[in-house]
Coordinates of C-alpha atoms and ligand atoms in Angstrom, one line a residue:
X203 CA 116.1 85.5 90.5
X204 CA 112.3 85.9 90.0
X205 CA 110.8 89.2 89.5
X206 CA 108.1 90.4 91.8
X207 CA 106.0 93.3 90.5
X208 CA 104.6 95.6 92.4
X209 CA 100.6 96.7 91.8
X210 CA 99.7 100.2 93.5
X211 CA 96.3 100.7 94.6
X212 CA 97.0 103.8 96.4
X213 CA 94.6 105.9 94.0
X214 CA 91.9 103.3 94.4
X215 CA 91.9 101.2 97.7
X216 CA 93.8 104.1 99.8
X217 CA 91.7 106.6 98.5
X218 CA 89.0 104.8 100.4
X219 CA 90.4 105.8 103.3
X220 CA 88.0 107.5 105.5
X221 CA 88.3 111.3 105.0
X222 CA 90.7 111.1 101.6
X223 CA 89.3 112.9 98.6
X224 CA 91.6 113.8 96.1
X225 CA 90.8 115.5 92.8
X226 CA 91.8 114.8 89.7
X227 CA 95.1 116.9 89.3
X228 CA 96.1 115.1 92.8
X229 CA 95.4 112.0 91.6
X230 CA 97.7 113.0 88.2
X231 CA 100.7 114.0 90.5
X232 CA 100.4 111.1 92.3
X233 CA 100.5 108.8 89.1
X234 CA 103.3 110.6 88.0
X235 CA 105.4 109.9 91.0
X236 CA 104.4 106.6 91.3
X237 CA 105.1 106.4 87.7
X238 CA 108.8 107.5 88.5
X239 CA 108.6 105.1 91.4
X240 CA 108.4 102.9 88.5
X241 CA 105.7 100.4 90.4
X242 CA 104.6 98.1 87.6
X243 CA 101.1 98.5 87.7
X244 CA 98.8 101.5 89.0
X245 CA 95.3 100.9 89.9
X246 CA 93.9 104.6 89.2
X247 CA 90.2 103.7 90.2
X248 CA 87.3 102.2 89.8
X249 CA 85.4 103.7 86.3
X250 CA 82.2 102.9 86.9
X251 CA 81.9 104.4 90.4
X252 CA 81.4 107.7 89.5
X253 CA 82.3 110.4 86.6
X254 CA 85.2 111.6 89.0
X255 CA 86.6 108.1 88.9
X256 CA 86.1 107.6 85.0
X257 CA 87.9 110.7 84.4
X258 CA 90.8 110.1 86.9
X259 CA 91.4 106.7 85.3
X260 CA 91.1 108.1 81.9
X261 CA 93.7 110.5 82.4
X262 CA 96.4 108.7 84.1
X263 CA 96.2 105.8 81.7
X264 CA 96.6 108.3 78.8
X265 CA 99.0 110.5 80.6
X266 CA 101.4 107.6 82.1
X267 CA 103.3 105.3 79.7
X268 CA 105.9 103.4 81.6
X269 CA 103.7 101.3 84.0
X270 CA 100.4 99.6 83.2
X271 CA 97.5 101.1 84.2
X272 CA 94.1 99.2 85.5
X273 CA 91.0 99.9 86.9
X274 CA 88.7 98.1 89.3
X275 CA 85.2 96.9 88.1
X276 CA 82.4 94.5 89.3
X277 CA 81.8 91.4 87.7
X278 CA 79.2 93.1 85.1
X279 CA 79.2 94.3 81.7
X280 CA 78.2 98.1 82.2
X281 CA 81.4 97.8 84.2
X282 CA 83.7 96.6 82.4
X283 CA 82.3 98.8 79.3
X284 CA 83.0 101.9 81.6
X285 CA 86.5 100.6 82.6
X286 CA 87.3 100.0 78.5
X287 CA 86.5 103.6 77.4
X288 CA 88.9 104.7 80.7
X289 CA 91.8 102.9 79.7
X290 CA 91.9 102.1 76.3
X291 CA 94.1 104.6 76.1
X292 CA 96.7 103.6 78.3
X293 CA 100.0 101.6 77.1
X294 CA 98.8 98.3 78.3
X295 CA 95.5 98.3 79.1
X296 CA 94.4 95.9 82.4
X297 CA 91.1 95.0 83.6
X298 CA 91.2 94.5 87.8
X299 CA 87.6 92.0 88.0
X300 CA 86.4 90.8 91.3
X301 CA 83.5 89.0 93.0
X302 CA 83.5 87.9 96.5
X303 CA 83.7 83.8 97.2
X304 CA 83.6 83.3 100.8
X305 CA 80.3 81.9 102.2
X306 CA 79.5 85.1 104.2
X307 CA 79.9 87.5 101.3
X308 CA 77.9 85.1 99.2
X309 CA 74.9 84.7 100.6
X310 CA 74.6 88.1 102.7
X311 CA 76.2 90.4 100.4
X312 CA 75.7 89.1 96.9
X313 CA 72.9 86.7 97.6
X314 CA 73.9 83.8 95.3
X315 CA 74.8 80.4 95.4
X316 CA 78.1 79.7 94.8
X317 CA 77.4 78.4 91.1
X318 CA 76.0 81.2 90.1
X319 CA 78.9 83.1 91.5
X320 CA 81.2 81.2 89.2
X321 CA 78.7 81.8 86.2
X322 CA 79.1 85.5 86.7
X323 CA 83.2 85.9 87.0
X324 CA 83.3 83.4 84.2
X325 CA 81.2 85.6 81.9
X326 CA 82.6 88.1 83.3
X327 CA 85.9 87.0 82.5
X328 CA 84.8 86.2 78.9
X329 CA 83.0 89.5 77.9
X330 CA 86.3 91.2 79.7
X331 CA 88.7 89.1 77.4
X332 CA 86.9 90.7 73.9
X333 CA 88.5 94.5 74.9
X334 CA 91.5 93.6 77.5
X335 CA 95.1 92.1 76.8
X336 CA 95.1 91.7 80.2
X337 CA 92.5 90.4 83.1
X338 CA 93.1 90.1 86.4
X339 CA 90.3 88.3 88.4
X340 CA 90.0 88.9 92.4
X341 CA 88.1 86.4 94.6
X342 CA 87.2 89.1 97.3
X343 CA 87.4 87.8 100.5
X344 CA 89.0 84.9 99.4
X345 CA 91.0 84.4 102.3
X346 CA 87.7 82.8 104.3
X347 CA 86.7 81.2 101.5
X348 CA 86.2 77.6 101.6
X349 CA 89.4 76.2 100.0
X350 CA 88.0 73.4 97.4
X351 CA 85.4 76.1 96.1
X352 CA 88.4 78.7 95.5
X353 CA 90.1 76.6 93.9
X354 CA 87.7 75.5 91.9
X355 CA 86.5 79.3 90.6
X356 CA 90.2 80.2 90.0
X357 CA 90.3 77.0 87.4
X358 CA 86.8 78.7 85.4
X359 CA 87.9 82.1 85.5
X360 CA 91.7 80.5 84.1
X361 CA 90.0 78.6 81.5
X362 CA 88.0 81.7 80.5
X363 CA 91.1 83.8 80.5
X364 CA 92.2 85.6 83.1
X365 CA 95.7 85.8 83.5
X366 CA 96.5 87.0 87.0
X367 CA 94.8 85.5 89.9
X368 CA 94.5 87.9 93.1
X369 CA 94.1 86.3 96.4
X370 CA 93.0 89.5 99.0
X371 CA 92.9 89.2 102.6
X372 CA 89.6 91.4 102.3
X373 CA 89.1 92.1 106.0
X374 CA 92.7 91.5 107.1
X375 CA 92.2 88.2 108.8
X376 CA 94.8 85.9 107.8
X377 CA 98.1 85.2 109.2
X378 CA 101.3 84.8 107.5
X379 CA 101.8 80.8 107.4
X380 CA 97.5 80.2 106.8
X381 CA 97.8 82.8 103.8
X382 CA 101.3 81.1 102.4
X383 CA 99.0 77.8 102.6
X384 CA 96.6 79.3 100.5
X385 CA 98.8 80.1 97.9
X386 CA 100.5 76.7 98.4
X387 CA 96.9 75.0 97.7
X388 CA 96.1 76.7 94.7
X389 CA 99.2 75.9 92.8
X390 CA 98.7 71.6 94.0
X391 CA 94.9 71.7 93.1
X392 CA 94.4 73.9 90.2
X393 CA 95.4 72.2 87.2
X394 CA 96.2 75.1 84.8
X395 CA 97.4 77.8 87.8
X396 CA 101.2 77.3 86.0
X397 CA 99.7 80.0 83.2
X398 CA 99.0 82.5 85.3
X399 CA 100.7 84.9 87.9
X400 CA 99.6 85.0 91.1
X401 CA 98.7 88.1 93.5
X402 CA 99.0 88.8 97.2
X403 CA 96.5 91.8 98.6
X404 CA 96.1 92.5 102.1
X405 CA 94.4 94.5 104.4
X406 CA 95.9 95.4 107.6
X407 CA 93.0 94.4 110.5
X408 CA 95.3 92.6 112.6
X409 CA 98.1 94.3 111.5
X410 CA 100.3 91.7 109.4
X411 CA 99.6 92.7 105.9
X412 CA 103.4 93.2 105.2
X413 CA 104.6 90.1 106.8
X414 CA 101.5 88.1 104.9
X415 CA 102.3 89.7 101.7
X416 CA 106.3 88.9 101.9
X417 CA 104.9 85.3 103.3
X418 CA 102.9 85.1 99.6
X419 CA 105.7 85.9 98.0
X420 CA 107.9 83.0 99.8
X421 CA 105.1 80.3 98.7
X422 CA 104.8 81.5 95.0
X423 CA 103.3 85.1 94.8
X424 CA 104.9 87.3 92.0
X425 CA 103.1 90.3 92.3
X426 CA 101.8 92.5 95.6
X427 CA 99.4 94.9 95.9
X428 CA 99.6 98.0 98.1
X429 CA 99.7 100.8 98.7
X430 CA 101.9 104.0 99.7
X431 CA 102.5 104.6 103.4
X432 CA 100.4 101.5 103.9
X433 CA 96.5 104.2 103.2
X434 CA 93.5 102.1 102.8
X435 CA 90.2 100.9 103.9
X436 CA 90.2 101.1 107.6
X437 CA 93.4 99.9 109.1
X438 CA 94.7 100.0 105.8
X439 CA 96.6 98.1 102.8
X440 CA 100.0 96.5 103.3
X441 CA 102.5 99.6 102.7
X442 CA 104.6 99.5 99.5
X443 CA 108.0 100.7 101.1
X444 CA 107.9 98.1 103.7
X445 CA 107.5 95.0 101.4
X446 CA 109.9 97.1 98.8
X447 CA 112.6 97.1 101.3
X448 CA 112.6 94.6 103.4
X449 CA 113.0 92.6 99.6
X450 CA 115.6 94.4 98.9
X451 CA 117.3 94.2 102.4
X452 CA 116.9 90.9 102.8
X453 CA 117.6 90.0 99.3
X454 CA 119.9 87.0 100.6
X455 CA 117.2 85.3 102.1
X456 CA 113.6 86.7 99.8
X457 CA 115.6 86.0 96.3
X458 CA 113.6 87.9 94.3
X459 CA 114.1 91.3 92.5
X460 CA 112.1 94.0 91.4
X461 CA 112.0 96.8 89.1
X462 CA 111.6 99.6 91.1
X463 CA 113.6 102.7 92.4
X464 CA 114.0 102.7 95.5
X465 CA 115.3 106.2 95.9
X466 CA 111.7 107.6 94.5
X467 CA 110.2 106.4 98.1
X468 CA 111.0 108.8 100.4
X469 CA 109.4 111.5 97.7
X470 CA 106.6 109.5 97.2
X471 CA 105.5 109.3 101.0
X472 CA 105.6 113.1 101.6
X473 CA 103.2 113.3 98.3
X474 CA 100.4 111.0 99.3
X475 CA 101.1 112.0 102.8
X476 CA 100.6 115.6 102.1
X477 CA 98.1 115.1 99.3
X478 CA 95.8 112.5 101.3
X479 CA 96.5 114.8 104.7
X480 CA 97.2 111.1 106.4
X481 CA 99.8 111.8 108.6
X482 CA 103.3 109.1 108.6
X483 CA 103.9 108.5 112.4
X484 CA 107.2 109.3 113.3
X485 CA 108.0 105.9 114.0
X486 CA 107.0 103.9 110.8
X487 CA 108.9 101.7 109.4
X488 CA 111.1 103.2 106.2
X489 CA 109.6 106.6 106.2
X490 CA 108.2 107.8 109.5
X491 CA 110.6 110.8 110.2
X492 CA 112.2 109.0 113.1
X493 CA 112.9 105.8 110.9
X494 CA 116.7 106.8 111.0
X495 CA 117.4 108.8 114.3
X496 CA 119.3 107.5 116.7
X497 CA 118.6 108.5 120.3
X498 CA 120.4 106.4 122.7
X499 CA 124.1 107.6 123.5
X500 CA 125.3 103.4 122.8
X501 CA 123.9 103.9 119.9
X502 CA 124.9 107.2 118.5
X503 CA 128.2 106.4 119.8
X504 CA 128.0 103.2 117.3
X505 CA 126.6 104.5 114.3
X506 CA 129.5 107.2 114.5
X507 CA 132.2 104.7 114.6
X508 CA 130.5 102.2 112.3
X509 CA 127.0 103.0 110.8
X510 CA 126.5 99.4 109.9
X511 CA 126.0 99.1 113.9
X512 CA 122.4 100.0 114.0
X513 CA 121.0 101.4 110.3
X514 CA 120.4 98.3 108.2
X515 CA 118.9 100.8 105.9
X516 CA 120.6 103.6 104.8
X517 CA 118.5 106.9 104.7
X518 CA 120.0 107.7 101.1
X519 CA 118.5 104.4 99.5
X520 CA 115.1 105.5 99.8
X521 CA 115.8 108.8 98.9
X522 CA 115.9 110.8 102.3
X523 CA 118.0 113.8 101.6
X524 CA 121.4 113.9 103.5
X525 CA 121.4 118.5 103.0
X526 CA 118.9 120.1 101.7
X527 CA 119.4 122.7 99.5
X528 CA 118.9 126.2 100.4
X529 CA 117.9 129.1 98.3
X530 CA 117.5 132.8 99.5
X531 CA 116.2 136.2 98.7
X532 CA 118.8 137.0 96.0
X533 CA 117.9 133.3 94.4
X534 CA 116.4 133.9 90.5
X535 CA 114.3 132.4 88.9
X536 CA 116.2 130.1 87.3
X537 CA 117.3 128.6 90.4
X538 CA 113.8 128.4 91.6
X539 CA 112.9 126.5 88.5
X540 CA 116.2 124.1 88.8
X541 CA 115.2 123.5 92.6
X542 CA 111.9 122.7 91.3
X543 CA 112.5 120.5 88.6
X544 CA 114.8 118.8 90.7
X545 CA 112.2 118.0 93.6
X546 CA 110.4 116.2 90.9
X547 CA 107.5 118.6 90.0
X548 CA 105.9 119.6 87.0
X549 CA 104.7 123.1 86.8
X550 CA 103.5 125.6 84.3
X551 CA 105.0 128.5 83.4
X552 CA 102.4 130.2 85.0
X553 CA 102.7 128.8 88.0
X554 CA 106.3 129.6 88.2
X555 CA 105.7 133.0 88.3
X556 CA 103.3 132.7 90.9
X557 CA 105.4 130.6 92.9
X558 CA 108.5 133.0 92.7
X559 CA 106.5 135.8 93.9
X560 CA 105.2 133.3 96.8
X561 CA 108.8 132.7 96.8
X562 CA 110.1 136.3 97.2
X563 CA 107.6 137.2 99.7
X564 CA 108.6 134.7 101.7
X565 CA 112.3 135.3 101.2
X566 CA 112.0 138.7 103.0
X567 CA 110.4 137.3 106.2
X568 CA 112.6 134.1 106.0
X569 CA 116.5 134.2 105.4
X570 CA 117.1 130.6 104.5
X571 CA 114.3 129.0 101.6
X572 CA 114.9 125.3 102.7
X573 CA 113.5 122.2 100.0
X574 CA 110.9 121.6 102.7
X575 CA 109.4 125.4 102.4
X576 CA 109.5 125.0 98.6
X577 CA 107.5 122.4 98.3
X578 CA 105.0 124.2 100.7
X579 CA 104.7 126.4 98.3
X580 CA 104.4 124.7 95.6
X581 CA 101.6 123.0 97.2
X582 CA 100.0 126.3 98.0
X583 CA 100.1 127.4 94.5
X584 CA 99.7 123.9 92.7
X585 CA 97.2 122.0 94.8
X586 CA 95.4 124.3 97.0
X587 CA 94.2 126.9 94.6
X588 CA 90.2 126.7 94.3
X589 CA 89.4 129.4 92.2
X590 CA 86.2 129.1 92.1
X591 CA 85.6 129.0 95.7
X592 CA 86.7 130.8 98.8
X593 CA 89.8 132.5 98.9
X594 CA 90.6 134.2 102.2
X595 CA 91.5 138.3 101.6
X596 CA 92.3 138.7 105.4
X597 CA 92.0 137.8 109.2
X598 CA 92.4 139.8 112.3
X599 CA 92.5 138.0 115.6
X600 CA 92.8 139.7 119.0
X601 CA 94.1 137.7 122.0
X602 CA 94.8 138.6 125.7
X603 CA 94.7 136.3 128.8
X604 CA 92.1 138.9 130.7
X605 CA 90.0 139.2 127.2
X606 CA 87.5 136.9 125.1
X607 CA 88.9 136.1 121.8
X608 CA 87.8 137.4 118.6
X609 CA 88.2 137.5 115.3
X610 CA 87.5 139.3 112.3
X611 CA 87.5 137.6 108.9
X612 CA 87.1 139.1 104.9
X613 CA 86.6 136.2 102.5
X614 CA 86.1 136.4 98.8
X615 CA 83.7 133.9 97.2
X616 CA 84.2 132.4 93.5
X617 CA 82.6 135.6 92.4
X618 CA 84.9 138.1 94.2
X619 CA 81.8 139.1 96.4
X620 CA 83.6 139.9 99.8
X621 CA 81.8 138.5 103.1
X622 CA 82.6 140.0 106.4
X623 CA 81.9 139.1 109.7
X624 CA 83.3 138.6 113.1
X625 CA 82.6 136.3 116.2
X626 CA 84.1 135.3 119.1
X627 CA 85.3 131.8 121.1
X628 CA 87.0 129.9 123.9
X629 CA 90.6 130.3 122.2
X630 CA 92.4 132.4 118.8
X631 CA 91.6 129.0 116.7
X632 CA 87.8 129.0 117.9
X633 CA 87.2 132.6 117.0
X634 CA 88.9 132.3 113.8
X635 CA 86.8 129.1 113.2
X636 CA 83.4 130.2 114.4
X637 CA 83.6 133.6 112.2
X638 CA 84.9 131.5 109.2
X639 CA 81.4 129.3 110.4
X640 CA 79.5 132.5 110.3
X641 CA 80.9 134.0 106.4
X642 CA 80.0 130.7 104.9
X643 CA 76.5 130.3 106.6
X644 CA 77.0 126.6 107.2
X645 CA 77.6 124.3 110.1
X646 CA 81.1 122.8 110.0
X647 CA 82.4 120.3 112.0
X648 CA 85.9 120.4 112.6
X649 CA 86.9 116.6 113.3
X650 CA 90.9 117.4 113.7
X651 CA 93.4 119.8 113.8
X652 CA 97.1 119.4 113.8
X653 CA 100.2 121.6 113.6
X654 CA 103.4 121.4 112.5
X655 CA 106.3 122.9 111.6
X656 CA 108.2 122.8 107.7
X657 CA 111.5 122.5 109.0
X658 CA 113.5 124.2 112.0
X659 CA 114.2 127.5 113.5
X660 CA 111.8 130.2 114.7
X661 CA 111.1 131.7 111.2
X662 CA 109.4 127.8 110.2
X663 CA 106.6 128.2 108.4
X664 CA 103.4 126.7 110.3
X665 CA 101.8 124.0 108.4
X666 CA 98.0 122.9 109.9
X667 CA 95.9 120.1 108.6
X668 CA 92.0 120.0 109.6
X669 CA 90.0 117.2 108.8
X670 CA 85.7 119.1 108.7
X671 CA 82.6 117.7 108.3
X672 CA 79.7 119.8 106.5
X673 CA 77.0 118.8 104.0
X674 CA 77.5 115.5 105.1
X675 CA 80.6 115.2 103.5
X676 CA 84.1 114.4 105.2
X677 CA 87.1 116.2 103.9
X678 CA 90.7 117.5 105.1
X679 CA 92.6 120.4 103.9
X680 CA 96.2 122.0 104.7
X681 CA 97.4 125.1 104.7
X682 CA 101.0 127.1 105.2
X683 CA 101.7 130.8 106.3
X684 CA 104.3 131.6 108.8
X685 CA 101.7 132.9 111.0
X686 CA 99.8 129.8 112.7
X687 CA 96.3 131.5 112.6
X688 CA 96.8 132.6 108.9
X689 CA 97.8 128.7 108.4
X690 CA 94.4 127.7 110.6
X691 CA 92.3 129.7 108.4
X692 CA 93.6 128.5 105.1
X693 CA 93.6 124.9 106.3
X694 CA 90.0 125.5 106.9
X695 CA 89.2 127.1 104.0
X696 CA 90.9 124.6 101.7
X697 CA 88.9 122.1 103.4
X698 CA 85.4 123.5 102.6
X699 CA 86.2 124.3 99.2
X700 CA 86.5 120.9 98.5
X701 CA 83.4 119.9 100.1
X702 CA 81.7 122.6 98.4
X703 CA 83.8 120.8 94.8
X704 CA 82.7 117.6 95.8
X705 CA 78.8 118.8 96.2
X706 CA 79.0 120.6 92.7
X707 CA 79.7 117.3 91.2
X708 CA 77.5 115.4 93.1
X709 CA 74.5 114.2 91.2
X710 CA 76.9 113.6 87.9
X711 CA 79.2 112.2 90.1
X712 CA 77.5 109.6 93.0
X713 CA 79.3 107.1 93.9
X714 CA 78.0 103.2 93.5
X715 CA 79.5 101.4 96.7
X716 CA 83.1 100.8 97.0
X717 CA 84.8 97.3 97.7
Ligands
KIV163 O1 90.3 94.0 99.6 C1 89.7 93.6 98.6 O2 89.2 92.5 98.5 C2 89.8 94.4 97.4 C3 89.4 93.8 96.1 C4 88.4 94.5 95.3 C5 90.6 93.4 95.3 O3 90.2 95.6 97.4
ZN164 ZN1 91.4 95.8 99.3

């Protein structure tokens, strides 16, 4: 059977979704997972973007040994001298080169004919080739590129070395049979295409990127690019888990294999999902939370005599857990760590003894200590400590229907200075807001707010995500408390302290303009 491998850009193309900002130890964890996802390749970022970048990709090539990892990088030197000190490190080190072909990009965007287009990807290719095992070369917008000039370009940049040719879908225009031509074209008019793998990248526009990516792989693809829960660039990328099963599914009629473990996916969702704060509709395919319940009595009434009668996937391959474990207040520590270990995090001994006091604390309100309130909490202790930033010391909120809301809020700022201060608004969440406006004396814009609840019963914790605007920077942030205003304010918080991380490193670390 071939093999199809599988090249993760969920640290580089969906972290520019709109709103997404991870820092570097989320960008680790992720790795990691997708590391024990065992994807082939992980596109960590692009080096020369910005020190954050550089750094990220530096790490997670050093740090992760059994994939490959690359990094993204324009078709000039300074780039792909930035991308070599990231990943020289890493246990096979990939260069990701692009430049765009299509007439549109070429003469609005990059402002150059299309020989000197295949000039620069071929010296591009060529100075690449001096540090790199490995190149692969993107035509960017490729798929409204004029076919006799792609396939000419993909011939130079073979000749010059590169030895995996990606094919994106840039602005997710294609359709499954036009992008299967495309691929079809390539390997009948470009003489040397048999030494080199080819690539399949969509975008989601029109929403097809996972039926054109399985349609590249039917006319000769052996590697897709995506990304988890399908994050990207405006609509987004084709999602990972969708291609990843529906080739394993429908292995009888696809014919390929690939190396990866399925059962990691479920685990990997909630990660980016609550990492990223993009939300999984309940409804999406493989890992939306709905994916396997079955409402309709016909139904239920046929999945108990037969499951085979409506679940062509079974909610154990990917990793959805059939019983959660459940800990409690006379739980040790050792079982903590066990539970811990066995969720698939890596924590410190430190933070261990953080989280079991989180732990305990919460074991006195709570009776049962379900997997999902774990990893709450380790995400409290693990992800959403900022130190050196706002930490909230306490909130007081008073609420009647005949009475105007208010709130009183004590912060602590990366000094332990306290700030205290109260307002009022239209609702408990406005008060809380505008006095959390007021103690950081800067306008905030709250662009979204959501609640929900970590598991069931009345004692569920409250988990809110916010998505803010301030300093002209877009962020989101979460936060967990059994108490849905304590949960409101942290979410908050969480959310401006990373704006206010993100403007400390600004300066040393602008961003040049993302693909
Ligand atoms: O969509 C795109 O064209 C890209 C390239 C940089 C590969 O992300
Ligand atoms: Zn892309």
């Amino acid at each position: 059977m071939r093999k199809i491998k599988f090249f993760d850009t969920t640290l580089r193309d969906g972290e520019q979704s709109a709103g997404v900002n991870l820092n570097l130890q989320e960008k680790l964890e992720i790795a990691r997972q997708l590391e024990r996802l065992r994807v082939d390749i992980i596109e960590a970022g692009f080096p020369a973007s910005s020190k954050g970048d550089f750094e990220a990709v530096k790490q997670i090539a050093e740090t992760v040994r059994a994939c490959s990892v690359t990094g993204l990088s324009r078709s000039v030197r300074s780039d792909i001298d930035a991308a070599w000190e990231a990943l020289k490190g890493g246990a096979e080190p990939r260069l990701h080169l692009f430049i765009a072909t299509s007439p549109i990009h070429m003469v609005h965007k990059l402002r150059m004919t299309p020989e000197q287009v295949i000039e620069a990807a071929v010296e591009a290719v060529k100075y690449a080739k001096r540090f790199f095992p490995i190149v692969q070369w993107s035509a960017e917008d490729a798929c409204r590129s004029e076919l006799p000039f792609l396939a000419k370009i993909v011939a130079e940049v073979i000749k010059a070395g590169a030895s995996v040719i990606n094919i994106p879908d840039t602005v997710g225009y294609i359709t499954p049979k036009e992008y299967g031509e495309i691929f079809l074209y390539l390997q009948n008019n470009v003489p040397n295409i048999e030494n080199v793998s080819l690539s399949a990248h969509c975008h989601d526009d029109l929403g097809m990127a996972v039926v054109n990516s399985l349609s590249a792989i039917e006319h000769g693809a052996t590697q897709v690019e995506c990304t988890i829960n399908g994050i990207g660039e405006r609509a987004g990328n084709a999602a990972l888990e969708e291609i990843a099963v529906a080739l394993h599914i429908r292995k009888d009629y696809y014919q390929v294999e690939t190396r990866l473990n399925l059962q990691e996916i479920k685990r990997t969702s909630n990660l980016v999902s609550k990492l990223t704060g993009v939300v999984v509709p309940p409804n999406k395919a493989v890992v939306g939370k709905n994916a396997f319940a079955h409402e309709s009595g016909i139904h239920q009434d046929g999945v108990l005599k037969e499951k085979t009668t409506y679940e062509i996937i079974s909610p154990e391959l990917v990793g959805v857990p059939s019983n959660s474990m459940v800990l409690g207040k006379h739980s040790g520590r050792h079982a903590l760590r066990n539970r811990v270990e066995e969720l698939g995090y890596t924590l410190s001994e430190e933070e261990i003894n953080q989280l079991f006091i989180r732990f305990k604390e919460l074991a006195d309100k709570k009776k049962d200590i379900t997997d999902d309130d774990l990893i709450a909490l380790i995400f409290e202790e693990k992800f959403d400590h900022f130190k050196d930033f706002y930490q909230l010391s306490s909130i007081q909120v008073q609420y009647g229907t005949n009475q105007i809301p208010t709130a009183v809020v004590v912060l602590k700022d990366g000094k332990g200075n306290e700030i205290q201060e109260a307002a009022t608004g239209a609702g408990s969440v406005e008060a809380l807001y505008n006095t959390l406006e007021r103690c950081l004396q800067t306008p905030v814009t709250l662009l979204d707010y959501r609640i929900e609840s970590v598991g069931g019963g009345r004692d569920a914790l409250a988990q809110v995500f916010v998505k803010v605007r301030a300093h002209a920077i877009e962020t989101s942030g979460r936060g967990t408390a059994q108490d849905v205003l304590e949960a409101s304010a942290k979410a908050y918080i969480n959310a401006i302290n990373r704006v206010f991380m993100i403007e400390a490193m600004r300066g040393e670390n602008e961003k040049v303009a993302t693909p």
